[in-house]
XYZ file of C-alpha atoms in Angstrom:
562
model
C 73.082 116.418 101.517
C 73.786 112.744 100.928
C 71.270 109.718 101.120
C 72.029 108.046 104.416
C 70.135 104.433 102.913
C 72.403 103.964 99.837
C 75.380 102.547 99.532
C 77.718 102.354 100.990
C 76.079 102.968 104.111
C 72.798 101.482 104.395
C 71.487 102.779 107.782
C 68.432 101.890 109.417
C 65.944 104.714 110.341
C 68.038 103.960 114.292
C 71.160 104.273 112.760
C 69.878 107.308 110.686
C 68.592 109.106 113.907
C 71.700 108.194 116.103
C 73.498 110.334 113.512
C 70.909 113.193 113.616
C 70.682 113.267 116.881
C 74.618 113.294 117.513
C 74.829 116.197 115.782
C 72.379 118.164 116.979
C 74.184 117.331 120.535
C 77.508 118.473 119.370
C 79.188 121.845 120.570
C 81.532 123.493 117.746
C 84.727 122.056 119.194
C 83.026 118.770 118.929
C 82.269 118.720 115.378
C 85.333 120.441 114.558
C 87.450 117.393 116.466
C 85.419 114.468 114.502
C 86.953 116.248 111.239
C 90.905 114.569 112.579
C 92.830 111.759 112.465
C 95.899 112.128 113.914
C 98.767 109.482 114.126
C 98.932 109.083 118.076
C 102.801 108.231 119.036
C 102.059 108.122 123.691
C 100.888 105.080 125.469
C 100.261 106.979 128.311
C 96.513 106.793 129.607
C 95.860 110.076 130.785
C 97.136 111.798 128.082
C 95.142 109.512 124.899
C 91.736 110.449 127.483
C 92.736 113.932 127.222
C 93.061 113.461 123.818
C 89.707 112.190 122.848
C 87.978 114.483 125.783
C 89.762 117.546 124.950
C 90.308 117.551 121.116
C 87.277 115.379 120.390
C 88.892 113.534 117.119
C 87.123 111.387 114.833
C 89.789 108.907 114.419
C 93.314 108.263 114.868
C 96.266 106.051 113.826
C 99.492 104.423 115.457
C 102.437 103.059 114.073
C 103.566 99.600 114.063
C 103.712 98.353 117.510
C 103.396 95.023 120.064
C 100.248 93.703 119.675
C 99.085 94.116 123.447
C 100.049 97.039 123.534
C 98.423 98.495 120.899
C 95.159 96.676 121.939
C 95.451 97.969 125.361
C 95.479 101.660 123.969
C 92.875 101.498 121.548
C 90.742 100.292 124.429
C 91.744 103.247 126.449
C 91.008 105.918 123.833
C 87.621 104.099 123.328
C 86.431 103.859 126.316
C 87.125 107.199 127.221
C 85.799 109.052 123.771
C 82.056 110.153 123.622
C 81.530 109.298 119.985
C 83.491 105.741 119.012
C 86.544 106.415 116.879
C 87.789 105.297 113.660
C 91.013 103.095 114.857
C 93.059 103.360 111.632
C 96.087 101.404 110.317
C 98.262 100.721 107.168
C 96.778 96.919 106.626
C 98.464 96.581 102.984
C 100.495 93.768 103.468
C 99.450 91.293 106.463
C 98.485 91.682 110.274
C 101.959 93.299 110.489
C 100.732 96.806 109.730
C 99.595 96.893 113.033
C 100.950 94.606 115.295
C 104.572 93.749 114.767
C 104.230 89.825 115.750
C 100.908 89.793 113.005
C 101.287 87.866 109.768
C 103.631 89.119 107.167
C 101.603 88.074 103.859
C 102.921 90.129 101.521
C 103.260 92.522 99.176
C 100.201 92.884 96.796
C 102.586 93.026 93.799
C 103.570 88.956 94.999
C 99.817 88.449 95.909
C 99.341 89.508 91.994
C 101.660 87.439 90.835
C 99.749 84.599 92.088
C 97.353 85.008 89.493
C 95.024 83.849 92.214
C 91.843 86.193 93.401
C 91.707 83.998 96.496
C 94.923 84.848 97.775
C 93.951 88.639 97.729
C 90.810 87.758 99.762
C 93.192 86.299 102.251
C 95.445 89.256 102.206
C 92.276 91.049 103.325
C 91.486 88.426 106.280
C 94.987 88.072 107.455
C 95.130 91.996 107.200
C 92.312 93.119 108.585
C 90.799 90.255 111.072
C 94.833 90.785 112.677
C 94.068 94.444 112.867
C 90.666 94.131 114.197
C 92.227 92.019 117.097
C 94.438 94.802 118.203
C 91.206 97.263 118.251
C 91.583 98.667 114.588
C 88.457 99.370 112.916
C 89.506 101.505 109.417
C 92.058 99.946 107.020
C 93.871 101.932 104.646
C 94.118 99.547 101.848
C 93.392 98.112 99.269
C 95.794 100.425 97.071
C 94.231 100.312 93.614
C 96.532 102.246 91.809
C 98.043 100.975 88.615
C 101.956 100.582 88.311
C 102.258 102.310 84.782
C 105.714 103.873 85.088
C 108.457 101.689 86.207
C 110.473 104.662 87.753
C 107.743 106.368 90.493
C 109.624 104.803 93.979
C 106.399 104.416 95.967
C 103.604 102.442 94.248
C 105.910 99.917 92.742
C 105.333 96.879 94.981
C 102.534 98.052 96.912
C 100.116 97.551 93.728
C 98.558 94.658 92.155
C 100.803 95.677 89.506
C 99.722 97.487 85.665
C 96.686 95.199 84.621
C 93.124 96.180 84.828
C 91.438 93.918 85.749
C 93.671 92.635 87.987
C 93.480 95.205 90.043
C 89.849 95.471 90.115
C 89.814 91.942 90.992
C 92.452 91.700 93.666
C 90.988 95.160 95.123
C 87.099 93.674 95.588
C 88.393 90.550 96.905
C 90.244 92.629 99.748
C 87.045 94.827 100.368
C 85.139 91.715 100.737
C 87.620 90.094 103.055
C 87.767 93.787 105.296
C 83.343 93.887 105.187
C 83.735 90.099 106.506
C 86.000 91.327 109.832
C 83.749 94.845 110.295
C 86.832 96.818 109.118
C 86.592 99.393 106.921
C 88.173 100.173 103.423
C 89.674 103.055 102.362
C 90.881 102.465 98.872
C 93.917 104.667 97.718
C 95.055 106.816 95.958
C 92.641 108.471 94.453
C 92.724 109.584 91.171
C 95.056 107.278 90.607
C 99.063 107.120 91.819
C 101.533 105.178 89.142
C 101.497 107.789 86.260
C 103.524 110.026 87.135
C 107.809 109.212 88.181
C 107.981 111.078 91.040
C 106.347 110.875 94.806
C 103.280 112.960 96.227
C 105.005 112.961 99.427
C 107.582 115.135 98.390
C 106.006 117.406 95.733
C 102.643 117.303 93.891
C 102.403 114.844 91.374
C 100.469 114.525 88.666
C 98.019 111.718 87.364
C 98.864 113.241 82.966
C 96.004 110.802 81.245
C 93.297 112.476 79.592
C 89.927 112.441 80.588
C 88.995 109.280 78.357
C 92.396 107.297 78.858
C 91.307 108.060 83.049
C 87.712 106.436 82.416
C 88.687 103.822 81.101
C 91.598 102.964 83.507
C 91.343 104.426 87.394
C 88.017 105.456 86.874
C 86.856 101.598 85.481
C 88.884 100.590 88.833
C 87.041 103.782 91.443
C 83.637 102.221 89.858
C 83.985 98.735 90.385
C 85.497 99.427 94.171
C 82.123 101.973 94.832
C 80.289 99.597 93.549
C 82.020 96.761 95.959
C 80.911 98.768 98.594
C 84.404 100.414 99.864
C 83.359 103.080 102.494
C 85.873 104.872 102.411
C 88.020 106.544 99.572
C 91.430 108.446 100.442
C 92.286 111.173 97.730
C 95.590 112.056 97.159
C 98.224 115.090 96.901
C 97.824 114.105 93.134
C 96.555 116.420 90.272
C 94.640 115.970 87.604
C 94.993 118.704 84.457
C 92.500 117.079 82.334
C 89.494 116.341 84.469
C 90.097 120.281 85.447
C 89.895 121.362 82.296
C 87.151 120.081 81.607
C 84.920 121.092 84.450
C 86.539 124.088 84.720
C 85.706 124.305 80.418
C 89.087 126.219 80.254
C 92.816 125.326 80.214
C 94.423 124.531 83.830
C 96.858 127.401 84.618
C 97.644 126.004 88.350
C 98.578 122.038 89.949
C 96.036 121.372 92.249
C 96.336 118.471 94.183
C 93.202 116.105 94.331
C 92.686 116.756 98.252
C 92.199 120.227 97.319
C 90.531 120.356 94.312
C 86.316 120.756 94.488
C 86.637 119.272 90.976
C 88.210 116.160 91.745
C 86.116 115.619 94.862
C 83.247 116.833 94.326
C 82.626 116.552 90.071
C 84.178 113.609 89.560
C 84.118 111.694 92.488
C 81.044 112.615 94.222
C 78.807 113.359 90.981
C 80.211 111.149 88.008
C 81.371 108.409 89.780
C 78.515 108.721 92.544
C 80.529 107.598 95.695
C 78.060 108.324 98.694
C 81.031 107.469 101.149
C 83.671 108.865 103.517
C 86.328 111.053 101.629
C 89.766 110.966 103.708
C 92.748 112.928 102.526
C 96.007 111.135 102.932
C 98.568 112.589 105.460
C 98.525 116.042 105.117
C 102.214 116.800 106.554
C 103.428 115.310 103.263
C 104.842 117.982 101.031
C 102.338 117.406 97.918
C 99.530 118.919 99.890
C 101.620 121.560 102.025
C 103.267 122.863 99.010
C 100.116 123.312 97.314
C 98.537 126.385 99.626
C 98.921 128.233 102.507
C 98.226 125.728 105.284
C 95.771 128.161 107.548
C 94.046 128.392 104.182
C 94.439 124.310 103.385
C 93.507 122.928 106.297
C 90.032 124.129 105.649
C 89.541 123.908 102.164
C 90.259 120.371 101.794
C 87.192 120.106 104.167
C 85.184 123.103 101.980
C 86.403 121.433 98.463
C 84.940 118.505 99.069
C 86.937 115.856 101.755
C 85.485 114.586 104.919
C 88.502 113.983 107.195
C 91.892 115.612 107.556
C 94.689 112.543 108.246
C 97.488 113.681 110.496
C 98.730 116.933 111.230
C 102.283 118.837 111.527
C 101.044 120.122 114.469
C 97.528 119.239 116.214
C 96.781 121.978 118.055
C 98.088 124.316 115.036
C 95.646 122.529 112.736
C 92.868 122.611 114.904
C 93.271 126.541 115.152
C 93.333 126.927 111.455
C 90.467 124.562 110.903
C 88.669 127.045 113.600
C 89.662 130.315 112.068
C 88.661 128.972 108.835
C 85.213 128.316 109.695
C 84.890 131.633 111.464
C 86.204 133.629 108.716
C 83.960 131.421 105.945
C 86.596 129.681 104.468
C 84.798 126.470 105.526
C 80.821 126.831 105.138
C 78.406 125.476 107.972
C 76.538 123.780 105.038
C 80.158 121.564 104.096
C 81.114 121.470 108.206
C 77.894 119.579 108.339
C 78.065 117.296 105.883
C 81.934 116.178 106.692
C 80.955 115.701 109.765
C 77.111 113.913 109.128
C 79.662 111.242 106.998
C 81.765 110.785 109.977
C 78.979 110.063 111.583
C 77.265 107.838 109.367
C 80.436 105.731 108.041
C 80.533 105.062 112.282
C 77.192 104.016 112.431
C 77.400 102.085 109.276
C 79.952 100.156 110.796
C 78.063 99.754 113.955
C 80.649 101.459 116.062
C 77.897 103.215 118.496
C 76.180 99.529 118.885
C 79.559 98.181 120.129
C 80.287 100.879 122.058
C 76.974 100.172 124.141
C 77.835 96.557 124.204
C 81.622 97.491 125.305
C 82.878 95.023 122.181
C 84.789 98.289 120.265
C 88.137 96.089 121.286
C 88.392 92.712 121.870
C 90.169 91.022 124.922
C 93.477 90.164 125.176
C 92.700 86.414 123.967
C 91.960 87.882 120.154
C 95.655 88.644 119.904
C 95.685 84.751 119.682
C 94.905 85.190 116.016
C 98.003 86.837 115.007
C 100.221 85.002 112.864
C 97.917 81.593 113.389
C 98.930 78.349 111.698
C 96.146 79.058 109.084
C 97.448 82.563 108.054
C 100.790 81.093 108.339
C 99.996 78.378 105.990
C 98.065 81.099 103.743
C 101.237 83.171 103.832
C 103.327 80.334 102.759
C 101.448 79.152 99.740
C 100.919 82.539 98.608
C 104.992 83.200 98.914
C 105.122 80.093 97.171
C 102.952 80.679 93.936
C 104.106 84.453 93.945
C 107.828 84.345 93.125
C 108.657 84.636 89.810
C 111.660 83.565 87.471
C 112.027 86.416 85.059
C 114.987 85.526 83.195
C 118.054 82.763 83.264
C 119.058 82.726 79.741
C 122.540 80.730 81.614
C 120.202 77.808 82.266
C 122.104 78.081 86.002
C 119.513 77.100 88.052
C 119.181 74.759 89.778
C 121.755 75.573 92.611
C 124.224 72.889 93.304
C 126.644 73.316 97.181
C 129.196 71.302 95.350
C 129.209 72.967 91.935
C 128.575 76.468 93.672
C 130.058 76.041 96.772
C 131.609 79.890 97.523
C 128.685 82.307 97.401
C 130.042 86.137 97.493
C 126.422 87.711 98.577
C 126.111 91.067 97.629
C 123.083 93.194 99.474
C 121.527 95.974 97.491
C 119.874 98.400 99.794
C 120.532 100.433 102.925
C 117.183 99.917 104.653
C 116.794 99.089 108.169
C 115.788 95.535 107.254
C 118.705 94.627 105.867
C 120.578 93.615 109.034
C 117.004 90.990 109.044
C 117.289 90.355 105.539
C 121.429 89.507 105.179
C 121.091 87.307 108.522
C 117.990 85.225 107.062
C 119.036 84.409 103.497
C 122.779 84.010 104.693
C 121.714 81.422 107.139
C 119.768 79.653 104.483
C 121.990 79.373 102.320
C 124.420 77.896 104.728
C 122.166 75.742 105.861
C 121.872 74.258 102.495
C 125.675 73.692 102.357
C 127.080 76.804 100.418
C 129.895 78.890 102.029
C 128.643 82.791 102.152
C 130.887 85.260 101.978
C 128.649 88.688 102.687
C 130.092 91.616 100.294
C 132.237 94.660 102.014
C 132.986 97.712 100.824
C 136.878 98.020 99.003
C 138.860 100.966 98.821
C 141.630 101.749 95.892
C 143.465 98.566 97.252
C 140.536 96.277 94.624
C 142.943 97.770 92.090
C 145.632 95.007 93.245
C 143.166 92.738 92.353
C 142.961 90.677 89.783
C 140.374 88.851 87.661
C 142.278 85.572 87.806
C 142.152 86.035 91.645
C 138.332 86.628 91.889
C 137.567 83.976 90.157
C 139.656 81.799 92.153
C 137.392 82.898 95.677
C 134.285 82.464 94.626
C 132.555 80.177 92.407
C 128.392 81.930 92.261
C 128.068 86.049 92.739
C 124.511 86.576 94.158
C 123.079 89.633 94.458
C 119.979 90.111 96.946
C 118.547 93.414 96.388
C 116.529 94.800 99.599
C 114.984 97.950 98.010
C 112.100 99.045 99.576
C 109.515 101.283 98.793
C 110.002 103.730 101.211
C 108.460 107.708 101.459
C 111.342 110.509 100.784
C 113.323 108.263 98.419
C 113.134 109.893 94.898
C 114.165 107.305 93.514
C 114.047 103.454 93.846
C 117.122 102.055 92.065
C 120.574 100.381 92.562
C 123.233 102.159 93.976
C 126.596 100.870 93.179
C 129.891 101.182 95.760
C 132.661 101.252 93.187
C 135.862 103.731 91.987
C 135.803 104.155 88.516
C 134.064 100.751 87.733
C 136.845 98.768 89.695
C 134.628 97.465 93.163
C 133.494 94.268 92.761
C 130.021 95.350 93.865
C 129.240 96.070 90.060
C 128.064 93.434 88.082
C 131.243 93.509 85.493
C 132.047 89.522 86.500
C 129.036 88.497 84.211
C 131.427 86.769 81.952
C 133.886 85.369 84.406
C 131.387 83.794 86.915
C 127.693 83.159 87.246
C 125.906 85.379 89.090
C 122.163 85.504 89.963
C 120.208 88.576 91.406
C 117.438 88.553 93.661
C 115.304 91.105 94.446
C 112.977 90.982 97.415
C 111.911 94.634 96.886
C 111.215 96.725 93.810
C 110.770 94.052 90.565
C 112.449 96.450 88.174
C 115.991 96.055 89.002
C 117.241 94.611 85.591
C 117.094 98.340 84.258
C 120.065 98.769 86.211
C 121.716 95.418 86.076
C 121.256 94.309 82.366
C 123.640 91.852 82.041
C 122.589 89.486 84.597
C 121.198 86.140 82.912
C 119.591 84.908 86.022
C 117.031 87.068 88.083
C 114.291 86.495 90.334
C 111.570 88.741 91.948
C 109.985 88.144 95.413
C 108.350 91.287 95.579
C 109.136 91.191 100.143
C 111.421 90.482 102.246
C 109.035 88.645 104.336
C 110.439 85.065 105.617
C 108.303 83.459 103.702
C 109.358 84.757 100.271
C 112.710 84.232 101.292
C 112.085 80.277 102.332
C 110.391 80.259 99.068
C 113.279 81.756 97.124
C 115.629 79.652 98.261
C 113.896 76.330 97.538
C 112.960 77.037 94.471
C 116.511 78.336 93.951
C 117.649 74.710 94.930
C 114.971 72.912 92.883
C 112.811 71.342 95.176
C 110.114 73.915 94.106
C 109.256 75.142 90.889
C 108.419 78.474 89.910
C 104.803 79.170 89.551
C 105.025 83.636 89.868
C 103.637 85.670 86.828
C 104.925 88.875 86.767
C 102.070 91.492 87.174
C 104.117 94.398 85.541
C 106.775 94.561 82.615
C 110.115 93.529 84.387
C 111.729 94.137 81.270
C 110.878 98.113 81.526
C 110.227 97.744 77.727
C 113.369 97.595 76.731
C 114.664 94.798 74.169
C 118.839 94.496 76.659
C 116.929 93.509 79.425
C 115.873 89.862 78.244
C 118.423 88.474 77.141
């Protein structure tokens, strides 16, 4: 079925019989259960044992949460599960995808612009030695998608931006960093997110590069991280016309998305590219896989076409059912229930899971926790904020800042996130702190038509935007949004000529498509403190700038740089 000594798992002939024999031992409901991972929400004891007794899952993930807390219930749902479970969480950006007082790195877009392959192996060790600390064993990260169209809303700063190599580069040092903590990698999103405008979470999207423009790009990348050893690959709600074309040896009449699609998974990632791994789909709830079939019918054939685990569920118990009847009806064969679930098994003894289990080491004590946000990651975070941000443009030659030359700041915040409270209080108090008086922007009614220019210009003497724009799932779009009547508010950018004005985005880098006709913009890629200490100093002129942009800022267009 698969060859249990290759890479990437490399059991010994124990390791190889634990998984035998923990098969043979397993009841239906058992195997069925291994082929979940839910996101579990309770903190409630009794009810995460009866979840791992009762429904027998493979894995599971939380949210964001204190880091005790989360610690304390991964220990419960170990302890209490037969099999050890995969202990998932987001780790993109820093110990913060897990536990909310872990390290805020950053974004791998600002670890890109670093230029620096060290600084994405410390992503990885902040990341995933943070997560480990709180009981989380399976990372989902690196992403190793490629940013090719400025306008898709979701990979944007998640990715190591549009290069190559880059990527490749930044995505092995992360997977080397994760092997070093005994995490696992699940690279994403597989075949390839960044093509296509719009967002898998709320349709199907489509990956539209022909077979040999895909081999040279995200399959070059998919090789190199197989080849690093990744154990994990999630495949996406993303389609792929060409590649089923051609195994199919006739033109594609219907969108399949990748986690249902026995070409993607099993052709082209299983046989051309030869991953030997774990194949997870990414959550199923979002509307790029739902939309694509029936779900009593896709709940199984994601398993039958080819992936290994089914990640989250609109409703468990619902799932579970389907995932039953489809087995019993032979929508999902014994031969492909056995060789999800042999994976399962294997990527858990690969990672010595059933070891630590015996020695009772599956979570840490509470004194781990003393890793999060350490003075080392907090010094790593800080130099990697520092060589990240990047000066894109000031054809004004305004920089540096000056308190006495700009004194009256009117600070205009792009965004509606729930950050921005965080965000306005932070860069507001810097700024004050360096002697400027803020004035934070507010909405006008018809009554800005009594203004005058004369009179603006006589408030304020520096306009600064600060765009908080994240990327966020269910926005279609990841753009400015203007308050203004008929081009009058003075949130627009009309005052280009009147005052200087300076935009800063901590958020998506693409911004000057919208606002053109600022002369002076900076990209932080976050909104982490750090960045926005960094911004601000460099800003002032004690710092310089050292970012490179990883993507085209300029969207291609000739207005933008001037």
């Amino acid at each position: 079925m698969f060859d249990y000594k290759a890479k990437p798992f490399h059991l010994t002939e124990e390791e190889v019989k634990w998984v035998e024999d923990t098969y043979e031992g397993m009841s239906l409901e058992e195997k069925i259960g291994q082929l979940f991972c839910p996101i579990v929400f309770t903190k409630d004891e009794n009810e995460l044992r009866e979840l791992v007794q009762t429904k027998h899952i493979g894995g599971m993930l939380y949210r964001e949460g204190p880091g005790e807390e989360l610690r304390q219930a991964h220990k419960v749902l170990q302890d209490a599960a037969k099999i050890p479970l995969l202990t998932a969480s987001n780790l993109e950006y820093g110990g913060n995808g897990s536990a909310i007082e872990g390290t805020y790195f950053g974004r791998e877009m600002l670890v890109a612009a670093t230029q620096d392959t060290e600084k994405a192996y410390q992503l990885g060790k902040v990341s995933c030695s943070e997560g480990a600390a709180v009981g989380v064993n399976w990372s989902f990260a690196p992403v190793v998608d490629l940013d090719q169209n400025y306008r898709n809303p979701i990979t944007n700063v998640r990715t190591f931006g549009d290069d190559l190599q880059t990527v490749i580069n930044m995505g092995k040092a992360y997977i080397k960093a994760a092997q070093e903590e005994g995490v696992a990698t699940s690279v994403k999103h597989f075949p390839g997110d960044g093509v296509d405008e719009r967002d898998q979470h709320l349709l199907t999207s489509v990956n539209y590069l022909s077979c040999e423009e895909w081999d040279k790009t995200y399959g070059k990348i998919y090789e190199e991280m197989i080849e690093a050893g990744t154990l994990t690959v999630m495949a996406a709600h993303i389609a792929m016309p060409a590649y089923e074309e051609y195994f199919d040896k006739k033109p594609c009449k219907k969108i399949i998305p990748a986690t249902l699609s026995k070409n993607l998974m099993k052709h082209l990632l299983r046989e051309k590219l030869g991953f030997n791994g774990l194949i997870t789909t990414d959550a199923t709830p979002m509307v790029g896989f739902c939309s694509a079939e029936e779900r009593a019918k896709a709940v199984p054939l994601c398993i039958e076409n080819g992936c290994d685990v089914i990640l989250f569920n609109r409703n468990m118990d619902e799932d579970m059912q389907y995932m039953f009847d489809g087995y019993k009806n032979g929508l999902l064969s014994e031969a492909r229930l056995e060789e999800a679930v042999k994976r399962i098994l294997a990527t858990k003894a690969a990672m010595k899971l059933p070891q630590k289990k015996a020695e009772g080491t599956l979570v840490p004590g509470p004194e781990a926790l003393d890793i999060l946000k350490c003075e080392k990651h907090d010094t790593w975070a800080k130099e990697c904020a520092d060589e990240g941000v990047t000066l894109v443009k000031d054809t004004q030659n305004l920089l540096p800042l000056n308190p006495e030359k700009q004194k009256r700041v009117l600070l205009e915040i792009m965004g509606d996130f729930p950050s921005n409270e965080r965000v306005t209080a932070y860069f507001k108090g810097k700024l004050e702190a360096e002697g400027f008086e803020v004035t934070v922007y507010e909405k006008e009614g018809f009554e800005v038509m009594e203004d005058t220019v004369e009179s603006f210009k006589s408030r304020y003497d520096l306009v600064l935007y600060l765009a908080n724009i994240e990327t966020a799932s269910n926005k279609t779009v990841s753009r400015l949004n203007w308050h203004t009547m008929f081009g009058l508010g003075n949130n627009m950018p009309w005052m280009v000529h009147e005052l200087p004005v300076a935009f800063v985005s901590v958020g998506n880098p693409y911004h000057l498509l919208d606002a053109p006709m600022v002369k002076t913009y900076i990209n932080g890629y976050c909104n982490s403190e750090y960045v926005m200490d960094a911004v601000v100093d460099k800003m002032m002129g004690r710092s310089e700038f050292k970012g490179t942009s990883p993507i085209d800022p300029f969207c291609g267009k000739i207005d933008l740089k001037f």
